[in-house]
mmCIF file of C-alpha atoms in Angstrom:
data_model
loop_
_atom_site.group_PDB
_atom_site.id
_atom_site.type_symbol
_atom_site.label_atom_id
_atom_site.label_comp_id
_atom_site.label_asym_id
_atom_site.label_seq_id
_atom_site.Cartn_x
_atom_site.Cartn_y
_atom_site.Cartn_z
ATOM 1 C CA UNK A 570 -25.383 22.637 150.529
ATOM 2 C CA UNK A 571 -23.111 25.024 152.621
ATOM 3 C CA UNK A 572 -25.743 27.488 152.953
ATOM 4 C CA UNK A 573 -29.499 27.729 153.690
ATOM 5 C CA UNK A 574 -31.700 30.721 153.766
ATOM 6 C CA UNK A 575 -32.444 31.316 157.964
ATOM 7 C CA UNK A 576 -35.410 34.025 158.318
ATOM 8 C CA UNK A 577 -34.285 35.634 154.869
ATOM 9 C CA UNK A 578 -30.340 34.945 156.282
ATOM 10 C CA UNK A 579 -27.582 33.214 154.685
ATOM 11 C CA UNK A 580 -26.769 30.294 157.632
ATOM 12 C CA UNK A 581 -24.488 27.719 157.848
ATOM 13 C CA UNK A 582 -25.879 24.585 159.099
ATOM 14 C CA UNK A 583 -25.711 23.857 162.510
ATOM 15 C CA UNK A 584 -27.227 21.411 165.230
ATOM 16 C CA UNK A 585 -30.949 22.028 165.278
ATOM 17 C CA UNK A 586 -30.936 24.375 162.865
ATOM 18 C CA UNK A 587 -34.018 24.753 160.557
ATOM 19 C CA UNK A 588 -34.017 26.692 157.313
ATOM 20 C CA UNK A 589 -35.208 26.947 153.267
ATOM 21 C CA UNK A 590 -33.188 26.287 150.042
ATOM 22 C CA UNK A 591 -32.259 29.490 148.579
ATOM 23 C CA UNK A 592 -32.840 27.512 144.987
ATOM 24 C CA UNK A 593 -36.504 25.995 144.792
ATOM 25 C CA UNK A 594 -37.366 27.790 148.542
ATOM 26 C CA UNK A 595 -38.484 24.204 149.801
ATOM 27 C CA UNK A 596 -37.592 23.383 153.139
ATOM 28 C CA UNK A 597 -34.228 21.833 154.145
ATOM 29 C CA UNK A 598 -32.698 20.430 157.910
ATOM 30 C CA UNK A 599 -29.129 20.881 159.382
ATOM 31 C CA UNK A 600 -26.932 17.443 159.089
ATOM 32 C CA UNK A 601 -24.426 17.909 161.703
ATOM 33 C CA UNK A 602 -23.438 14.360 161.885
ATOM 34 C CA UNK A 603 -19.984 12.827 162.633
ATOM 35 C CA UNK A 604 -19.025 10.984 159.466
ATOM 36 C CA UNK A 605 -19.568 13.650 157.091
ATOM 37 C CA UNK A 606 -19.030 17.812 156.789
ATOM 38 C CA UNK A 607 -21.700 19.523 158.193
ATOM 39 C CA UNK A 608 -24.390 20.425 155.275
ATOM 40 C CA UNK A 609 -27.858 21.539 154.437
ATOM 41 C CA UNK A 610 -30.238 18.523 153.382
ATOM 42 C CA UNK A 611 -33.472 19.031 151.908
ATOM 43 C CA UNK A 612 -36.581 17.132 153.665
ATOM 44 C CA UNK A 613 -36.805 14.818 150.956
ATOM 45 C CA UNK A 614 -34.771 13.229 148.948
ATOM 46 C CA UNK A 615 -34.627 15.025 145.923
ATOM 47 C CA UNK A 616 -32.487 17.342 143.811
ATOM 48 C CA UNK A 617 -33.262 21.434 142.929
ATOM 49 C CA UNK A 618 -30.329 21.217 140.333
ATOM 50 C CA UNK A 619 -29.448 18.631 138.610
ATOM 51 C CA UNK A 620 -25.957 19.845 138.962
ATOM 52 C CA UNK A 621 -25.662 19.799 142.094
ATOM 53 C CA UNK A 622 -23.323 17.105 143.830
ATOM 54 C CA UNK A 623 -22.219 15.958 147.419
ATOM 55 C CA UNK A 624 -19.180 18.369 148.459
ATOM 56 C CA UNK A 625 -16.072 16.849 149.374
ATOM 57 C CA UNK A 626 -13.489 17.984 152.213
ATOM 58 C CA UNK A 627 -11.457 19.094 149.084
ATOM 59 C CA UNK A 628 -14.668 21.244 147.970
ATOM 60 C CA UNK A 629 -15.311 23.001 150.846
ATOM 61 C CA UNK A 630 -11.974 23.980 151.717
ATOM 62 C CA UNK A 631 -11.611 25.583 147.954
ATOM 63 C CA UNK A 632 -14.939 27.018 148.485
ATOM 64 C CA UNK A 633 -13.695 28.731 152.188
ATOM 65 C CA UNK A 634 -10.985 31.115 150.365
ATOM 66 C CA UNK A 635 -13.878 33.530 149.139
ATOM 67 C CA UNK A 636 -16.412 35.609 150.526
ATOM 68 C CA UNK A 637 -19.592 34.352 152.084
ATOM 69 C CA UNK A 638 -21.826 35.946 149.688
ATOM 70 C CA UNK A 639 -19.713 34.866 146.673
ATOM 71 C CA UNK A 640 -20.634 30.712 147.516
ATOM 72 C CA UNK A 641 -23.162 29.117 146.204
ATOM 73 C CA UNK A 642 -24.541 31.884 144.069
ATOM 74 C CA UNK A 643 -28.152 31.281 141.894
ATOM 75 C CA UNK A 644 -27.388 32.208 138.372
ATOM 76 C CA UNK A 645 -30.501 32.763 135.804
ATOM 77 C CA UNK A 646 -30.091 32.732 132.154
ATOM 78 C CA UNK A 647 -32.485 34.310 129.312
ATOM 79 C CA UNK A 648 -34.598 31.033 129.294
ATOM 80 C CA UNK A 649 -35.590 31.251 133.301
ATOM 81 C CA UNK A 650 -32.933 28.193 133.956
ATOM 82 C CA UNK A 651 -31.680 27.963 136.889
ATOM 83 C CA UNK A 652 -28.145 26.629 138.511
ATOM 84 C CA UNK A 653 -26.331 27.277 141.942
ATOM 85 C CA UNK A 654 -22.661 27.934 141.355
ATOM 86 C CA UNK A 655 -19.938 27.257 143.535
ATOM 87 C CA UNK A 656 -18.411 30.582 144.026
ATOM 88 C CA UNK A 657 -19.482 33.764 141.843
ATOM 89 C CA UNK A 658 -17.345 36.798 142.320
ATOM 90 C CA UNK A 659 -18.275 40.569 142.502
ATOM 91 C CA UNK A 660 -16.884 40.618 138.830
ATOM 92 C CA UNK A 661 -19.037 37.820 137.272
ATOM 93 C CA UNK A 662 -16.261 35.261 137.204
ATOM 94 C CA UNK A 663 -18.185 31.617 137.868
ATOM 95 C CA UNK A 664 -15.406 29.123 139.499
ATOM 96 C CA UNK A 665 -16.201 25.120 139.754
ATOM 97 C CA UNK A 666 -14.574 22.876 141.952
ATOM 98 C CA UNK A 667 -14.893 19.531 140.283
ATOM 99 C CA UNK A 668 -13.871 16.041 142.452
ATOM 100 C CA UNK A 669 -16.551 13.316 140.614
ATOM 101 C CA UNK A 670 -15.869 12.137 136.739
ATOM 102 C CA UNK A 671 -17.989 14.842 134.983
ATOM 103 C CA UNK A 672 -19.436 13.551 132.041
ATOM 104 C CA UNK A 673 -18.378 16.061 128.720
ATOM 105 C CA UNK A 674 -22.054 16.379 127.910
ATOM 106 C CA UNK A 675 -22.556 18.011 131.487
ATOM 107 C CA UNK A 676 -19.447 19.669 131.078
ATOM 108 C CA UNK A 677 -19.777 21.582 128.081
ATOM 109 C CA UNK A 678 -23.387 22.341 129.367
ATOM 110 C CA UNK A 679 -22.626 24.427 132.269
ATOM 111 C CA UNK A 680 -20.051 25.946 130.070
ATOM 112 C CA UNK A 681 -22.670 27.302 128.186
ATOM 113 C CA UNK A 682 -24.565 28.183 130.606
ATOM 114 C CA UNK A 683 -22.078 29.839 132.846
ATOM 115 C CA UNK A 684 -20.191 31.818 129.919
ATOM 116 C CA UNK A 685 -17.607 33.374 131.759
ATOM 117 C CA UNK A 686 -15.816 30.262 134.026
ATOM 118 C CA UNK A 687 -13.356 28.336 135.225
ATOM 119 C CA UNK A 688 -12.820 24.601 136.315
ATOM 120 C CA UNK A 689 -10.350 23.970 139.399
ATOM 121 C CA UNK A 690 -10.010 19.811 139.057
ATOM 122 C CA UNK A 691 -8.820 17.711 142.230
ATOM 123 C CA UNK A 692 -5.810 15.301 140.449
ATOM 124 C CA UNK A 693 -6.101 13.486 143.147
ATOM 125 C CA UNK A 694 -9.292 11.578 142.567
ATOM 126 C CA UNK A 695 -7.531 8.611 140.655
ATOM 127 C CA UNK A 696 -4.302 7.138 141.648
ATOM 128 C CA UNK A 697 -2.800 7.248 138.296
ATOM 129 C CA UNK A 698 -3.679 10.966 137.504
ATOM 130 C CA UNK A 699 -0.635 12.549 138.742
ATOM 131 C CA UNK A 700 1.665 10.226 137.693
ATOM 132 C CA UNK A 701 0.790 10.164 134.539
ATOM 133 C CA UNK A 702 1.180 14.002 134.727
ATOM 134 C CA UNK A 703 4.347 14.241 136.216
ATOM 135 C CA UNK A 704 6.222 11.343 133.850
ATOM 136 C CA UNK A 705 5.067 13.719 130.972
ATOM 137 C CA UNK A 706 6.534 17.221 132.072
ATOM 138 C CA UNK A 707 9.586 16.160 130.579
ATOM 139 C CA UNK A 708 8.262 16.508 127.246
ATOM 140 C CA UNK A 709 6.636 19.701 127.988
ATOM 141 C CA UNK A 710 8.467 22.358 125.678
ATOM 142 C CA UNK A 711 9.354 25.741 128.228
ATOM 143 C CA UNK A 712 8.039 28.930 126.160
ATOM 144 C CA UNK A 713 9.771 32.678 126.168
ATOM 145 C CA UNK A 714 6.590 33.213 128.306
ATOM 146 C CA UNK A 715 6.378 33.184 132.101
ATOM 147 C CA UNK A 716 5.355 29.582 133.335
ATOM 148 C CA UNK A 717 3.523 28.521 129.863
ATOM 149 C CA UNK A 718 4.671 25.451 128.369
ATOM 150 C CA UNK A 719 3.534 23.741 125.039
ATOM 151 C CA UNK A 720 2.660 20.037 125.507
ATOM 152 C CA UNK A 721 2.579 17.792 122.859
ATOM 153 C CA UNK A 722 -0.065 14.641 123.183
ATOM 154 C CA UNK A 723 -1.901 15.850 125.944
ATOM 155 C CA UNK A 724 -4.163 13.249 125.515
ATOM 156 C CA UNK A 725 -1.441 10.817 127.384
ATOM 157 C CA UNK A 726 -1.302 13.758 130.496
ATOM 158 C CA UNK A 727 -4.545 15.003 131.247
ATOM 159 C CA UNK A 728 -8.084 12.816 131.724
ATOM 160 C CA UNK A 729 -9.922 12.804 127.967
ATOM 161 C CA UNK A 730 -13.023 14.823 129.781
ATOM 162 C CA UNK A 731 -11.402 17.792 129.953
ATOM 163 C CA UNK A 732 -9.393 18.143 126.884
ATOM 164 C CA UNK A 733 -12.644 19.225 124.838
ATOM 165 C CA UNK A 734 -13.183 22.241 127.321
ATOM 166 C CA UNK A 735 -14.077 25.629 126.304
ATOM 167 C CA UNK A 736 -12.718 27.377 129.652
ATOM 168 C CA UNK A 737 -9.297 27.194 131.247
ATOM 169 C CA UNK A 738 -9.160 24.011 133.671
ATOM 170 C CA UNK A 739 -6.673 23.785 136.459
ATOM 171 C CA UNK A 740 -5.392 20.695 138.041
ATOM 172 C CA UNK A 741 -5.209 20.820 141.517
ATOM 173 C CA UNK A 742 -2.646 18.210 142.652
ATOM 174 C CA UNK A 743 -2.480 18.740 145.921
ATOM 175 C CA UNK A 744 -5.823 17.225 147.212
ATOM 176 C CA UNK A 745 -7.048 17.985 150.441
ATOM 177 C CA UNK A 746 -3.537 18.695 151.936
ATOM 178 C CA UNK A 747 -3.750 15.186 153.337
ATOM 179 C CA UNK A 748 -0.572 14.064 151.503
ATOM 180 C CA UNK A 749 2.785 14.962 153.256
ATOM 181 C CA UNK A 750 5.269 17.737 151.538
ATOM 182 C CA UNK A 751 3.830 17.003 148.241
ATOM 183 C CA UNK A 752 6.476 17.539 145.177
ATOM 184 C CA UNK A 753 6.621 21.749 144.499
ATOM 185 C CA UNK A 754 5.297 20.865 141.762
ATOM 186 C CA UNK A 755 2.243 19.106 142.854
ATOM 187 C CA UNK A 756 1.637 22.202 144.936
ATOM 188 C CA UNK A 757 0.958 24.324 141.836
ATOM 189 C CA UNK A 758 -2.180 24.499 139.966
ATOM 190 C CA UNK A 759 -1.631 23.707 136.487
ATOM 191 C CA UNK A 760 -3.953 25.440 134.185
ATOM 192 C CA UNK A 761 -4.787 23.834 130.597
ATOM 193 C CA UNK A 762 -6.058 26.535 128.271
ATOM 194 C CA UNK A 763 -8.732 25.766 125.700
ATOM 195 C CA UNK A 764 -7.828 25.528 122.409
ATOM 196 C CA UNK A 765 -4.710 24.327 120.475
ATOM 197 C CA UNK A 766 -1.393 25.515 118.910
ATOM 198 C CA UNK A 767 -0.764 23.909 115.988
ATOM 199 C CA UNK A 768 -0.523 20.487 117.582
ATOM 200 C CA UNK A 769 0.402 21.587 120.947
ATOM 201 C CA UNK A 770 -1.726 22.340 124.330
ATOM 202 C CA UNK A 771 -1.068 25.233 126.147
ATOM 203 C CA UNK A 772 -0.773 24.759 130.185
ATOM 204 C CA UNK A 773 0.736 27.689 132.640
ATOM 205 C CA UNK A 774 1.890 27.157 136.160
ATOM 206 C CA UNK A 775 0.186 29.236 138.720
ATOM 207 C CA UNK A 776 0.601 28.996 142.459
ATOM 208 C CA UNK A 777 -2.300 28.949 144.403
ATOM 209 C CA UNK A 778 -1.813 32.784 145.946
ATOM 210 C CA UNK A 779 -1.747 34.298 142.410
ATOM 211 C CA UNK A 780 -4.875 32.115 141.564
ATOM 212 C CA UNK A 781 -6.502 33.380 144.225
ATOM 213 C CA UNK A 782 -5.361 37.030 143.646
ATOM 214 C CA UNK A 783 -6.582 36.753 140.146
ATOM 215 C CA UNK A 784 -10.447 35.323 140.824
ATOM 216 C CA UNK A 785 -10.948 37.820 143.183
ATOM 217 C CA UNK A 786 -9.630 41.028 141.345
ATOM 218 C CA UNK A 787 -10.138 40.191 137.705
ATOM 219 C CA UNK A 788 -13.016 39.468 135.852
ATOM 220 C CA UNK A 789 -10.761 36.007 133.874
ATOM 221 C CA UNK A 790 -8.044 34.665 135.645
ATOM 222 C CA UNK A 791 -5.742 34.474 132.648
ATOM 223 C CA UNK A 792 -6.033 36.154 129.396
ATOM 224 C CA UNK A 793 -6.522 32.907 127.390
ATOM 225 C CA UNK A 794 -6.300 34.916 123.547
ATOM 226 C CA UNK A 795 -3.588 37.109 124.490
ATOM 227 C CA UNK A 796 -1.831 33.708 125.864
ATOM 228 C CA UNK A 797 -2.391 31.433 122.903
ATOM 229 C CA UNK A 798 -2.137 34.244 120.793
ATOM 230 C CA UNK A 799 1.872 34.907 122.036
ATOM 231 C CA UNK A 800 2.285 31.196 122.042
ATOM 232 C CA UNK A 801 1.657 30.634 118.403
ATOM 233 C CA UNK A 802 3.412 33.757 117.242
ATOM 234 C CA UNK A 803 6.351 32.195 118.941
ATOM 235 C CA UNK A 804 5.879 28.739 117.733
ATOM 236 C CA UNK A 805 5.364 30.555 114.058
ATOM 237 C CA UNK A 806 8.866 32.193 114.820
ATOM 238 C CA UNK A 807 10.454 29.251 115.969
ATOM 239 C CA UNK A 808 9.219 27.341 112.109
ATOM 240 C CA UNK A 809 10.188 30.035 110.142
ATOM 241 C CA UNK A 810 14.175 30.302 111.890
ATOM 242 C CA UNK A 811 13.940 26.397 111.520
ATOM 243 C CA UNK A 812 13.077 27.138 107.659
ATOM 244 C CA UNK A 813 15.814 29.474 107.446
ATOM 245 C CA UNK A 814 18.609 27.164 108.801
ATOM 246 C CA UNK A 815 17.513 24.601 107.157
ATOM 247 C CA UNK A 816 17.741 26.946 103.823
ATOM 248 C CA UNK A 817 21.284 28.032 105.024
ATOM 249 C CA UNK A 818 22.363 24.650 105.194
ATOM 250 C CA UNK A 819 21.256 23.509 101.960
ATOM 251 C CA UNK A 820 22.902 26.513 100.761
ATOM 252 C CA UNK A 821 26.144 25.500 102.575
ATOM 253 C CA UNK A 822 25.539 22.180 100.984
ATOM 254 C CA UNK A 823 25.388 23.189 97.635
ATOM 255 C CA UNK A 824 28.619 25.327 97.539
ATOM 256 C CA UNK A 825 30.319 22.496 99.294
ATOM 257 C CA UNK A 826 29.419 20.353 96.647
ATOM 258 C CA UNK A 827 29.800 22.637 93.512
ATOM 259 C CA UNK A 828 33.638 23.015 95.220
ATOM 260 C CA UNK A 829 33.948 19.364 95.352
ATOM 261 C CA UNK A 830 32.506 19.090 91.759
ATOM 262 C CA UNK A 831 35.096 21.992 90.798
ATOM 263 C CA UNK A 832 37.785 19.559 92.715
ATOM 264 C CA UNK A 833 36.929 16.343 90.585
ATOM 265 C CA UNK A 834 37.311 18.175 87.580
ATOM 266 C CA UNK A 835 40.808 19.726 88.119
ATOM 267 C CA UNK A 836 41.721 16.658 89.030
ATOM 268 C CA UNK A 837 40.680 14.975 85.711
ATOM 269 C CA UNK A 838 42.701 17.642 83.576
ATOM 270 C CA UNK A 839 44.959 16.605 81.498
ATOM 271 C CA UNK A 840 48.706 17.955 82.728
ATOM 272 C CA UNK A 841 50.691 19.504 79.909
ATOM 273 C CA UNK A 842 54.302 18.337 79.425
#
């Protein structure tokens, strides 16, 4: 953990530092070691949410762009259940930072639980992620909308765990900043909405600033209905002026060949002497 409760205070750990985990209450010691960030441990090894997981360089540094009071935020539901988010905003919006494999059971269970969400995914953890990613933008189809594209197959771009998802995911590329001048677009977060357009996924390009911008001012990031909503009105446009030249050419067709019939015929005539 980031934070530990300090005489009723939100702390930070630090050397010497003793405190209580704002979770289950039970006490916890400052690890200010050399090999690893600086966290809160509890006195025995155990685990107040099962979600919980070991933060990376990657996850703190996402976690640092927001308030101190927004990270690592208790949320309740009806049932008493209980679950430490990463970052909460003043506007209920629940944001995830996600480096481990996250099994779709788990994921689709703090979906639930969360309602109102949204996954930021390092791209970094396997080698093969961004490649794969990048050798398939060139059969991403460019929409009349800002930065959304319809991908076909995105089963061949994006890792099968998050295709299911019922929030917006975005792919963080980028890592931990460790990588030199990464590609422009490996610097942008690539957001794949839930849901599907006739056969195609939806995914928008958003740079980090307007990400940012968006979780802190706006209760959802992106309007995901509105947005698939334009997309398939488009795509629905796009079939039915397909229909129509395909109409006008078999139109175009068929007086091209009742001329050439017409043609045959007069030559066939008799000639009169």
């Amino acid at each position: 953990m980031q934070f530990a409760l300090v005489v009723g205070q939100k702390h930070e750990a630090s050397p010497g530092l003793a405190g209580h985990c704002p979770g289950c209450g039970q006490p916890v010691v400052a690890k200010c070691g050399d090999q690893r960030m600086w966290h809160w441990a509890h006195l025995r090894k155990r685990k107040c949410d099962r979600w919980w997981e070991s933060e990376t360089p990657w996850h703190r540094a996402w976690k640092e762009n927001f308030a101190r009071e927004w990270r690592e935020v208790i949320n309740y539901d009806q049932n008493g259940e209980r679950h430490i988010a990463d970052v909460r905003t003043a506007l209920g919006l629940v944001l995830e930072f996600q480096h481990s494999r996250l099994d779709p059971q788990e994921r689709a269970a703090r979906e639930a639980f969360y309602g109102n969400m949204v996954w930021v995914v390092d791209g970094t953890r396997l080698k093969r992620d961004w490649p794969r990613f990048y050798k398939g933008t060139t059969a991403f189809r460019q929409t009349a909308l800002d930065v959304t594209h319809r991908v076909p197959c995105p089963e061949e771009r994006f890792p099968y765990e998050w295709l299911a998802s019922s929030v917006p995911v975005f792919f963080d590329f980028a890592g931990d900043g460790s990588a030199d001048e990464p590609e422009p677009e490996r610097q942008l977060l690539w957001c794949l909405l839930p849901g599907r357009v006739d056969r195609y996924a939806v995914l928008i390009a958003v740079s980090r600033q307007m990400f940012l911008e968006g979780a802190m001012r706006r209760p959802q990031i992106i309007d995901v209905t509105e947005r698939l909503n334009a997309v398939a009105l488009e795509l629905q446009l796009e079939l039915q002026q397909q229909r129509d030249k395909e109409r006008e050419e078999a139109r175009r067709h068929a007086q091209w060949r009742s001329y050439r019939n017409q043609q045959i015929l007069q030559s066939h005539k008799p000639r009169r002497r």
